[in-house]
Amino acid sequence: MAIPSKVFCVILITLAVAGVMSEAGSIAVYWGQNGNEGSLADACATGNYKFVLVAFLPTFGNGQTPMINLAGHCDPYSNGCTGLSADVKSCQRRGVKVLLSIGGGAGSYYLTSSQDAKQVAGYLWNNFLGGSAASRPLGDAVLDGIDFDIEGGTNQHWNELARYLKSYGQVYLSAAPQCPYPDAWIGGALDTGLFDYVWVQFYNNPPCQYSSGDTSNLANAWEQWISIPTKEVFLGLPAAPEAAGSGYIPPDDLISKVLPIVKSSSKYGGIMLWSKYYDDLTGYSSKVKNHV
């Protein structure tokens, strides 16, 4: 049976809109490692970010007392970070997902066993997510999930930590692997398919990043990363040349040369910026957000 012309036009328009929407990405940003970057609420109020990753919880596992480190923003040793509860809630009212990032480039963290992973998951659930603890480091706000920024320790038991966290229910999981595929630390855990978002660090790794107009290394690594079982993959970038040793992509190059490559994937989620402090210096997110 022939489709009426008006109906056919509506179908074409619907498909075109759906295609545009499927390419639309968002921006994630790390916040918490520079006291001069403004408040968490301020970060969300810019309207530039869909995800804010509170960094870091760099001490946990192996029987250690977990401890957050938010640079100059607050003093966790005096229970001085509970005031961030209002900021978290402000972000969430704006539709921004707030995740706690565990690990980081410097810290004391690793998991010694499945039981250790279970205990850490319980701590995270009760102190930052939907559980309850007598004294929660960030107050009574319920964060949306946990980000795995694992860059040291060992590569053992992260898959089990992910499974234990997901067993609690609605907990978003993200990860920030290095761009050489597969990542040496968290690569095995990503095979579980439990991670909702993966922001791959396409910086400080010259063999797989963009360089002076050459997109080939980045494109090859990107093709490998979109093969993993996750909902969305983000292109992780430094927000300023000073933010990383290498891998900075000028906004014009990102828009004209790199995004056309990565946005062709159905798993493309957007970009991740390190970090809010450097984004403040350059306005990177404001320059590219309408193109991401």
CSV table of N, CA and C in Angstrom, one decimal, residues 10-99:
chain,number,residue,atom,x,y,z
A,10,VAL,N,6.4,13.4,7.0
A,10,VAL,CA,6.5,13.4,8.5
A,10,VAL,C,7.6,12.3,8.9
A,11,ILE,N,7.5,11.1,8.2
A,11,ILE,CA,8.5,10.1,8.5
A,11,ILE,C,9.9,10.6,8.3
A,12,LEU,N,10.1,11.2,7.1
A,12,LEU,CA,11.5,11.7,6.8
A,12,LEU,C,11.9,12.7,7.8
A,13,ILE,N,11.1,13.6,8.2
A,13,ILE,CA,11.4,14.7,9.2
A,13,ILE,C,11.8,14.0,10.5
A,14,THR,N,11.0,13.1,10.9
A,14,THR,CA,11.2,12.4,12.2
A,14,THR,C,12.5,11.7,12.2
A,15,LEU,N,12.8,11.0,11.1
A,15,LEU,CA,14.1,10.3,11.0
A,15,LEU,C,15.3,11.3,11.0
A,16,ALA,N,15.1,12.4,10.3
A,16,ALA,CA,16.2,13.4,10.3
A,16,ALA,C,16.4,14.0,11.6
A,17,VAL,N,15.3,14.3,12.4
A,17,VAL,CA,15.5,14.8,13.7
A,17,VAL,C,16.2,13.8,14.6
A,18,ALA,N,15.7,12.5,14.5
A,18,ALA,CA,16.3,11.4,15.3
A,18,ALA,C,17.8,11.3,15.0
A,19,GLY,N,18.2,11.5,13.7
A,19,GLY,CA,19.6,11.4,13.4
A,19,GLY,C,20.4,12.5,14.0
A,20,VAL,N,19.8,13.7,14.0
A,20,VAL,CA,20.5,14.8,14.6
A,20,VAL,C,20.7,14.6,16.1
A,21,MET,N,19.6,14.1,16.7
A,21,MET,CA,19.6,13.9,18.2
A,21,MET,C,20.6,12.8,18.5
A,22,SER,N,20.8,11.8,17.7
A,22,SER,CA,21.7,10.7,18.0
A,22,SER,C,23.1,11.2,18.0
A,23,GLU,N,23.4,12.3,17.3
A,23,GLU,CA,24.7,12.8,17.2
A,23,GLU,C,25.0,13.9,18.3
A,24,ALA,N,24.0,14.3,19.0
A,24,ALA,CA,24.2,15.4,20.0
A,24,ALA,C,24.9,14.8,21.2
A,25,GLY,N,26.0,15.5,21.6
A,25,GLY,CA,26.7,15.0,22.7
A,25,GLY,C,26.6,16.0,23.9
A,26,SER,N,27.3,15.6,25.0
A,26,SER,CA,27.3,16.4,26.2
A,26,SER,C,28.7,16.5,26.7
A,27,ILE,N,28.9,17.3,27.8
A,27,ILE,CA,30.2,17.6,28.3
A,27,ILE,C,30.3,17.1,29.8
A,28,ALA,N,31.3,16.4,30.1
A,28,ALA,CA,31.6,16.0,31.5
A,28,ALA,C,32.8,16.7,31.9
A,29,VAL,N,32.9,17.0,33.2
A,29,VAL,CA,34.1,17.8,33.7
A,29,VAL,C,34.5,17.3,35.1
A,30,TYR,N,35.8,17.3,35.3
A,30,TYR,CA,36.3,17.0,36.7
A,30,TYR,C,36.4,18.3,37.5
A,31,TRP,N,35.9,18.2,38.7
A,31,TRP,CA,35.9,19.3,39.7
A,31,TRP,C,36.4,18.8,41.0
A,32,GLY,N,37.2,19.7,41.7
A,32,GLY,CA,37.6,19.3,43.0
A,32,GLY,C,39.1,19.4,43.3
A,33,GLN,N,39.9,19.6,42.3
A,33,GLN,CA,41.3,19.6,42.6
A,33,GLN,C,42.0,20.9,42.5
A,34,ASN,N,41.3,22.0,42.5
A,34,ASN,CA,41.8,23.3,42.6
A,34,ASN,C,40.9,24.3,43.3
A,35,GLY,N,41.3,24.8,44.4
A,35,GLY,CA,40.4,25.7,45.2
A,35,GLY,C,40.0,27.0,44.5
A,36,ASN,N,40.6,27.3,43.3
A,36,ASN,CA,40.3,28.5,42.6
A,36,ASN,C,39.3,28.3,41.5
A,37,GLU,N,38.7,27.1,41.4
A,37,GLU,CA,37.8,26.8,40.3
A,37,GLU,C,36.4,27.2,40.6
A,38,GLY,N,36.1,27.8,41.7
A,38,GLY,CA,34.7,28.1,42.0
A,38,GLY,C,34.0,26.9,42.7
A,39,SER,N,32.8,27.1,43.1
A,39,SER,CA,32.1,26.1,43.8
A,39,SER,C,31.5,25.0,42.9
A,40,LEU,N,31.1,23.9,43.5
A,40,LEU,CA,30.4,22.9,42.7
A,40,LEU,C,29.1,23.4,42.1
A,41,ALA,N,28.4,24.2,42.9
A,41,ALA,CA,27.1,24.7,42.4
A,41,ALA,C,27.4,25.7,41.2
A,42,ASP,N,28.5,26.4,41.3
A,42,ASP,CA,28.8,27.4,40.2
A,42,ASP,C,29.1,26.6,38.9
A,43,ALA,N,29.8,25.5,39.1
A,43,ALA,CA,30.1,24.7,37.9
A,43,ALA,C,28.9,24.2,37.2
A,44,CYS,N,27.9,23.8,37.9
A,44,CYS,CA,26.6,23.3,37.3
A,44,CYS,C,25.8,24.4,36.8
A,45,ALA,N,25.9,25.6,37.4
A,45,ALA,CA,25.1,26.8,37.0
A,45,ALA,C,25.5,27.3,35.6
A,46,THR,N,26.7,27.0,35.2
A,46,THR,CA,27.2,27.4,33.8
A,46,THR,C,26.3,26.9,32.7
A,47,GLY,N,25.7,25.7,33.0
A,47,GLY,CA,24.9,25.1,31.9
A,47,GLY,C,25.7,24.4,30.9
A,48,ASN,N,27.0,24.3,31.1
A,48,ASN,CA,27.9,23.7,30.1
A,48,ASN,C,28.0,22.2,30.3
A,49,TYR,N,27.7,21.7,31.5
A,49,TYR,CA,28.0,20.3,31.8
A,49,TYR,C,26.8,19.5,32.1
A,50,LYS,N,26.8,18.2,31.6
A,50,LYS,CA,25.8,17.3,32.0
A,50,LYS,C,26.3,16.4,33.1
A,51,PHE,N,27.6,16.2,33.2
A,51,PHE,CA,28.2,15.4,34.3
A,51,PHE,C,29.3,16.2,35.0
A,52,VAL,N,29.3,16.2,36.3
A,52,VAL,CA,30.4,16.7,37.1
A,52,VAL,C,30.9,15.6,38.0
A,53,LEU,N,32.2,15.4,37.9
A,53,LEU,CA,32.9,14.3,38.6
A,53,LEU,C,33.7,14.9,39.7
A,54,VAL,N,33.2,14.6,40.9
A,54,VAL,CA,33.8,15.2,42.1
A,54,VAL,C,35.1,14.4,42.4
A,55,ALA,N,36.2,15.0,42.4
A,55,ALA,CA,37.5,14.3,42.5
A,55,ALA,C,38.4,14.8,43.6
A,56,PHE,N,38.9,13.9,44.4
A,56,PHE,CA,38.9,12.4,44.3
A,56,PHE,C,38.7,11.8,45.7
A,57,LEU,N,38.3,10.5,45.7
A,57,LEU,CA,38.5,9.7,46.8
A,57,LEU,C,39.8,8.9,46.5
A,58,PRO,N,41.0,9.4,47.0
A,58,PRO,CA,42.2,8.7,46.6
A,58,PRO,C,42.8,7.7,47.6
A,59,THR,N,42.1,7.6,48.7
A,59,THR,CA,42.5,6.6,49.7
A,59,THR,C,41.4,5.6,50.1
A,60,PHE,N,41.6,4.4,49.8
A,60,PHE,CA,40.6,3.3,50.1
A,60,PHE,C,41.2,2.0,49.8
A,61,GLY,N,40.5,0.9,50.3
A,61,GLY,CA,41.0,-0.4,50.0
A,61,GLY,C,42.1,-0.9,51.0
A,62,ASN,N,42.3,-2.2,51.0
A,62,ASN,CA,43.3,-2.8,51.8
A,62,ASN,C,43.2,-2.4,53.3
A,63,GLY,N,42.0,-2.2,53.8
A,63,GLY,CA,41.8,-1.9,55.2
A,63,GLY,C,42.0,-0.5,55.6
A,64,GLN,N,42.4,0.4,54.6
A,64,GLN,CA,42.6,1.8,54.9
A,64,GLN,C,41.3,2.5,55.2
A,65,THR,N,41.4,3.5,56.0
A,65,THR,CA,40.2,4.4,56.2
A,65,THR,C,40.0,5.3,55.0
A,66,PRO,N,38.9,5.2,54.3
A,66,PRO,CA,38.7,6.0,53.1
A,66,PRO,C,38.7,7.5,53.4
A,67,MET,N,39.3,8.3,52.5
A,67,MET,CA,39.4,9.7,52.7
A,67,MET,C,39.3,10.4,51.4
A,68,ILE,N,38.4,11.4,51.3
A,68,ILE,CA,38.4,12.3,50.1
A,68,ILE,C,39.4,13.4,50.2
A,69,ASN,N,39.7,13.9,49.0
A,69,ASN,CA,40.7,15.0,48.9
A,69,ASN,C,40.1,16.0,47.9
A,70,LEU,N,39.6,17.1,48.3
A,70,LEU,CA,39.0,18.1,47.4
A,70,LEU,C,39.8,19.3,47.4
A,71,ALA,N,41.1,19.2,47.5
A,71,ALA,CA,42.1,20.3,47.4
A,71,ALA,C,41.6,21.4,48.4
A,72,GLY,N,41.5,22.6,47.9
A,72,GLY,CA,41.2,23.8,48.8
A,72,GLY,C,39.8,24.0,49.1
A,73,HIS,N,38.9,23.1,48.6
A,73,HIS,CA,37.5,23.4,48.7
A,73,HIS,C,36.9,23.2,50.2
A,74,CYS,N,37.5,22.2,50.9
A,74,CYS,CA,37.0,21.9,52.2
A,74,CYS,C,38.0,20.9,52.9
A,75,ASP,N,37.9,20.8,54.2
A,75,ASP,CA,38.8,20.0,55.0
A,75,ASP,C,38.0,18.7,55.4
A,76,PRO,N,38.2,17.6,54.8
A,76,PRO,CA,37.5,16.4,55.2
A,76,PRO,C,37.9,15.9,56.6
A,77,TYR,N,39.1,16.2,57.1
A,77,TYR,CA,39.5,15.7,58.4
A,77,TYR,C,38.7,16.4,59.5
A,78,SER,N,38.1,17.5,59.3
A,78,SER,CA,37.3,18.2,60.3
A,78,SER,C,35.8,18.1,59.9
A,79,ASN,N,35.5,17.1,59.0
A,79,ASN,CA,34.1,17.0,58.6
A,79,ASN,C,33.6,18.2,57.9
A,80,GLY,N,34.5,18.9,57.2
A,80,GLY,CA,34.2,20.2,56.7
A,80,GLY,C,33.7,20.2,55.3
A,81,CYS,N,33.4,19.0,54.7
A,81,CYS,CA,32.9,19.0,53.3
A,81,CYS,C,31.4,18.7,53.3
A,82,THR,N,30.7,18.6,54.4
A,82,THR,CA,29.3,18.3,54.4
A,82,THR,C,28.5,19.4,53.8
A,83,GLY,N,29.0,20.6,53.8
A,83,GLY,CA,28.3,21.7,53.2
A,83,GLY,C,28.1,21.6,51.7
A,84,LEU,N,28.9,20.7,51.1
A,84,LEU,CA,28.7,20.4,49.6
A,84,LEU,C,27.4,19.7,49.3
A,85,SER,N,26.7,19.3,50.3
A,85,SER,CA,25.4,18.6,50.1
A,85,SER,C,24.5,19.5,49.3
A,86,ALA,N,24.4,20.8,49.7
A,86,ALA,CA,23.5,21.8,49.0
A,86,ALA,C,23.9,22.0,47.6
A,87,ASP,N,25.2,22.0,47.4
A,87,ASP,CA,25.7,22.1,46.0
A,87,ASP,C,25.3,20.9,45.1
A,88,VAL,N,25.5,19.7,45.7
A,88,VAL,CA,25.1,18.5,44.9
A,88,VAL,C,23.7,18.6,44.5
A,89,LYS,N,22.8,18.9,45.5
A,89,LYS,CA,21.4,19.0,45.2
A,89,LYS,C,21.1,20.1,44.2
A,90,SER,N,21.8,21.2,44.3
A,90,SER,CA,21.6,22.3,43.3
A,90,SER,C,21.9,21.8,41.9
A,91,CYS,N,23.0,21.0,41.7
A,91,CYS,CA,23.4,20.5,40.5
A,91,CYS,C,22.3,19.5,39.9
A,92,GLN,N,21.8,18.7,40.8
A,92,GLN,CA,20.9,17.7,40.4
A,92,GLN,C,19.5,18.3,40.0
A,93,ARG,N,19.2,19.4,40.6
A,93,ARG,CA,17.9,20.1,40.2
A,93,ARG,C,18.1,20.7,38.8
A,94,ARG,N,19.3,20.9,38.4
A,94,ARG,CA,19.5,21.4,37.1
A,94,ARG,C,19.7,20.3,36.0
A,95,GLY,N,19.6,19.1,36.5
A,95,GLY,CA,19.7,17.9,35.6
A,95,GLY,C,21.1,17.5,35.4
A,96,VAL,N,22.0,17.9,36.2
A,96,VAL,CA,23.4,17.5,36.1
A,96,VAL,C,23.6,16.3,37.0
A,97,LYS,N,24.2,15.2,36.4
A,97,LYS,CA,24.6,14.1,37.2
A,97,LYS,C,25.9,14.3,38.0
A,98,VAL,N,25.9,14.0,39.3
A,98,VAL,CA,27.1,14.2,40.1
A,98,VAL,C,27.6,12.9,40.5
A,99,LEU,N,28.9,12.5,40.1
A,99,LEU,CA,29.5,11.3,40.5
A,99,LEU,C,30.7,11.5,41.3
